[in-house]
Coordinates of C-alpha atoms and ligand atoms in Angstrom, one line a residue:
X1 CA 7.8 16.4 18.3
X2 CA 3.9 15.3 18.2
X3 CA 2.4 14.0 21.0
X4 CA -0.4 12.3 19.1
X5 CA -0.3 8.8 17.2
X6 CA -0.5 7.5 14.2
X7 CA -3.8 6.4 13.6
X8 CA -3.9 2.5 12.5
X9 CA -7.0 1.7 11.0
X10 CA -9.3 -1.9 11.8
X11 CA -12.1 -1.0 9.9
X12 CA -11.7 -1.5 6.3
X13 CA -14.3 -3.5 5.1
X14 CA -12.3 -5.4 2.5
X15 CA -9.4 -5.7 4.6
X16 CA -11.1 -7.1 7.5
X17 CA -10.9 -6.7 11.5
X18 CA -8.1 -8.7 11.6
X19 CA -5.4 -6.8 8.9
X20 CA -4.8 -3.4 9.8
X21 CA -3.4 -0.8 7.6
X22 CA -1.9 2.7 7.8
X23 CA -3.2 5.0 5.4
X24 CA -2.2 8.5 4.1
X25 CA -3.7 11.8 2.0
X26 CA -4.2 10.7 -1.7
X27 CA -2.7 13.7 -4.2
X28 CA -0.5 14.8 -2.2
X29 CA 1.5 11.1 -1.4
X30 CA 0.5 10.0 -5.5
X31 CA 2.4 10.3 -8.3
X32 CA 1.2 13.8 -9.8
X33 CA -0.1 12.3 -13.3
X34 CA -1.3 9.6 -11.4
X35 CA -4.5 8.5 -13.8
X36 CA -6.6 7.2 -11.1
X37 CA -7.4 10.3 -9.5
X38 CA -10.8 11.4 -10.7
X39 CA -12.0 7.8 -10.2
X40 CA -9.7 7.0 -6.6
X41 CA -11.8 5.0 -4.5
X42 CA -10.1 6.2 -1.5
X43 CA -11.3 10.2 -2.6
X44 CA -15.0 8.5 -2.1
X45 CA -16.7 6.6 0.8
X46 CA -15.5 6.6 4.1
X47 CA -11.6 8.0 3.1
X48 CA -13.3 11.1 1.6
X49 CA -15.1 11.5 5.4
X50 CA -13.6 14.9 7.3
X51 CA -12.6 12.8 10.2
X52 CA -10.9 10.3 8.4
X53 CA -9.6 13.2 5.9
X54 CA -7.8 14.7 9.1
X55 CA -6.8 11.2 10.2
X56 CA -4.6 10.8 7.1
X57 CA -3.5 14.3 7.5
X58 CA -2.4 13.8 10.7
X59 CA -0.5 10.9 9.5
X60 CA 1.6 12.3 7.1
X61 CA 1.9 15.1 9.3
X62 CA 3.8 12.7 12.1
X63 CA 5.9 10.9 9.6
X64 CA 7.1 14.4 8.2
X65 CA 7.9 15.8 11.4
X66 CA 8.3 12.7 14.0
X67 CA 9.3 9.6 11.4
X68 CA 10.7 7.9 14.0
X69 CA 7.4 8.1 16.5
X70 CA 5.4 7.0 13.1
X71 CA 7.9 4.4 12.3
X72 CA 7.4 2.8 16.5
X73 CA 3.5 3.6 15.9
X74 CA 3.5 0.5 13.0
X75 CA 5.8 -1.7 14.4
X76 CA 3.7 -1.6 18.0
X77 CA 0.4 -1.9 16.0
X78 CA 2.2 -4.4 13.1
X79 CA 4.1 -6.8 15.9
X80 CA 0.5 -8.5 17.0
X81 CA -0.7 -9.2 13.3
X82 CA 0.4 -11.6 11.1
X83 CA -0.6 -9.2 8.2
X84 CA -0.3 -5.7 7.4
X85 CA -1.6 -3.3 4.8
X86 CA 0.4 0.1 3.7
X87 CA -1.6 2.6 2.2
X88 CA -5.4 1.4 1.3
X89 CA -5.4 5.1 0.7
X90 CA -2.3 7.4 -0.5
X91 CA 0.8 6.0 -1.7
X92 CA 4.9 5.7 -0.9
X93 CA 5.8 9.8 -0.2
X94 CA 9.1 9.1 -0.7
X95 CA 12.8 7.7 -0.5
X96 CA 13.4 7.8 3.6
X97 CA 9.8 6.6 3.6
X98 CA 10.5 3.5 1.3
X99 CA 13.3 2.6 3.6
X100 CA 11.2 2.3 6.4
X101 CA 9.1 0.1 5.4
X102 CA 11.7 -2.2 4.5
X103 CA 13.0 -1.7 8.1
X104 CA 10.0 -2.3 9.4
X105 CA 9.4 -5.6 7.4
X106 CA 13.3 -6.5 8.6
X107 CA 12.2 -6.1 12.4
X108 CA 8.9 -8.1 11.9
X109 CA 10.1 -11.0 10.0
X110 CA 6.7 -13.0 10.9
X111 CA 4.6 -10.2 9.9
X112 CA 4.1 -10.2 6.2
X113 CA 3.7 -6.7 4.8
X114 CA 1.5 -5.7 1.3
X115 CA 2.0 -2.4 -0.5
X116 CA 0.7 -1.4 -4.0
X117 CA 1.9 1.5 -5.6
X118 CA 2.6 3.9 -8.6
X119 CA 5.7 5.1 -7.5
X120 CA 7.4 2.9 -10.3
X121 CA 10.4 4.7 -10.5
X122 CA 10.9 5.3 -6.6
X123 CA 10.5 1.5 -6.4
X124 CA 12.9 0.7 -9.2
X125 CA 15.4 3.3 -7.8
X126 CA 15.6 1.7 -4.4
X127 CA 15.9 -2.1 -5.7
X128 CA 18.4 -0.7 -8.3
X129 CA 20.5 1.2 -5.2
X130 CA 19.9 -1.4 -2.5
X131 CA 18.4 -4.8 -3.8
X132 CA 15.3 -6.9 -3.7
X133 CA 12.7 -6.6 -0.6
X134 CA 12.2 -8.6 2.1
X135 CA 10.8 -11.6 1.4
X136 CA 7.9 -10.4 4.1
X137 CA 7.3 -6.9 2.2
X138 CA 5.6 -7.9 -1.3
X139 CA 5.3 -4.5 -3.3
X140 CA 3.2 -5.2 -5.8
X141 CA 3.0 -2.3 -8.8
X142 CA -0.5 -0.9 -9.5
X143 CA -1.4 -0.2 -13.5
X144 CA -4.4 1.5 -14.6
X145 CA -5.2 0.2 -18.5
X146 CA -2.3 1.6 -20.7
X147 CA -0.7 3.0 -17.7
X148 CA 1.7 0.2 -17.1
X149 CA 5.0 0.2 -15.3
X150 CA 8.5 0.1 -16.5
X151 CA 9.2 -3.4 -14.4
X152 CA 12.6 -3.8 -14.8
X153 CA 12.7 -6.6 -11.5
X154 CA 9.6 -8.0 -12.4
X155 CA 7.9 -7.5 -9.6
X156 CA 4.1 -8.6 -9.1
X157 CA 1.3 -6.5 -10.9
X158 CA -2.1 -5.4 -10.1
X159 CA -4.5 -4.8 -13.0
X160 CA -8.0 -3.1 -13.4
X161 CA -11.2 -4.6 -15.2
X162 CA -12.4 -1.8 -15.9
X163 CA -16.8 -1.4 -16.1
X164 CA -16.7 0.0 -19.7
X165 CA -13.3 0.1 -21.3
X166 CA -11.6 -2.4 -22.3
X167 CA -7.8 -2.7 -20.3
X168 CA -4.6 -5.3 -21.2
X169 CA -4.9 -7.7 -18.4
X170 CA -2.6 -10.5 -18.6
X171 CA -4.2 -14.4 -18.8
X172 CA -2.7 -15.3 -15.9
X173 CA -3.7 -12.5 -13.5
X174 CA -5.5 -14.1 -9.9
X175 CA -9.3 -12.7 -10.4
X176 CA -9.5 -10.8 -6.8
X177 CA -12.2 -12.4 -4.6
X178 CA -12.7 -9.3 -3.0
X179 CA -12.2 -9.8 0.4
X180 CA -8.9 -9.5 1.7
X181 CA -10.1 -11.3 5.3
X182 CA -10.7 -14.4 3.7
X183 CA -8.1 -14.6 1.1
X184 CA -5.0 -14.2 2.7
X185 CA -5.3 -17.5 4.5
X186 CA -5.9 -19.2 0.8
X187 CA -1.9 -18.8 -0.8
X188 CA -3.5 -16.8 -3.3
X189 CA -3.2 -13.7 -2.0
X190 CA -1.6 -10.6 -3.4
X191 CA 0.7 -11.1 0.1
X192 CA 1.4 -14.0 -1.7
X193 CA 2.4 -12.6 -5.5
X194 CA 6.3 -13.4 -6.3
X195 CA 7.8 -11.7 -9.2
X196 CA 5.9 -12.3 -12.6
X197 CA 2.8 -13.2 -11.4
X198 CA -0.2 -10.7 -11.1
X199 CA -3.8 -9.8 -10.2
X200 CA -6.8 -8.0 -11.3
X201 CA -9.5 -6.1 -9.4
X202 CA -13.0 -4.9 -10.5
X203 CA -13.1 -1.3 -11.2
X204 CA -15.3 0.5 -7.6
Ligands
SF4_301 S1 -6.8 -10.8 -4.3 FE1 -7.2 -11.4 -2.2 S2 -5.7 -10.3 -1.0 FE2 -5.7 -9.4 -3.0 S3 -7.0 -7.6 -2.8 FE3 -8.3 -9.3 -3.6 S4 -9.1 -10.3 -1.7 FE4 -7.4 -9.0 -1.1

């Protein structure tokens, strides 16, 4: 058992002070022909630091060998927020994983929880096996130009506008505004996307 904690981060300057997320190791938690590697922001900036780099380390390190200690960490940290990020950097690791965040989102009911992710199929799986999310975890599927999900559930979508290629980007996407702080008190959030609707972020 570790004796350290999960480390909770405050600082991410789109997020704002006031939504916290936990983050984990991209490549090793992505999809493996995830085609946002070379250009992940979360490989540059302040992720790509050694600190932080052993900070999400040391993450996925707990929830491999102390889930349940990781699993308490977020739910201490995620009971005094009204929002919470998963995974500004890394993505779902797996099944058990999945599952705990819906536990999580279960035990925090005024707590509203936002993850993106590539892990279309381990998504799909879990909705196919055990049903929709809670209404307070909105998983919203990340595509990256032609990489688009299979969507069977319809859940929410987040597109890229990309600097110099062009990208399928559907009319109705929410243009991001950029920063999270502000935004989530507007109803427009991606907290906010139900099934069908979408958003789109400027390429880093
Ligand atoms: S649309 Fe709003 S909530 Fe979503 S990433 Fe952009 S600023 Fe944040």
């Amino acid at each position: 058992m570790s004796t350290n904690h999960v480390h909770i981060s405050f600082h991410n300057s789109k997020l704002g002070a006031g939504i916290p997320s936990v983050n984990l190791p991209v490549g090793c938690t992505c999809r493996p022909d995830a085609p946002c590697f070379k250009k992940c922001y979360a490989r540059r900036g302040r992720f790509s630091f050694a600190r932080n780099r052993v900070l999400l380390e040391n993450n996925l390190d707990i929830w491999r060998n102390d889930p349940e200690r990781y699993e308490n960490d977020i739910l201490h940290t995620a009971y005094f927020h009204n929002f919470f990020r998963w995974h500004a950097s890394g993505d779902i690791p797996d099944m058990d994983y999945l599952k705990m965040m819906v536990r999580v989102a279960q035990r925090l009911p005024k707590v509203h929880f936002l993850a993106f992710t590539k892990k279309y199929d381990l998504v799909n799986d879990y909705i196919s096996l055990k049903g929709s999310f809670p209404e307070n975890l909105t998983v919203v599927f990340s595509a990256w130009g032609n990489f688009l999900p299979e969507n069977p559930f319809n859940l929410p979508v987040a597109y890229i506008h990309f600097k110099r290629e062009s990208a399928p980007i559907p009319s109705n996407a929410r243009s991001c505004p950029s920063y999270c702080g502000d935004c989530v008190s507007s109803g427009m959030s991606c907290w906010d996307l139900k099934p069908g609707e979408c958003v789109a972020f400027n390429e880093h």
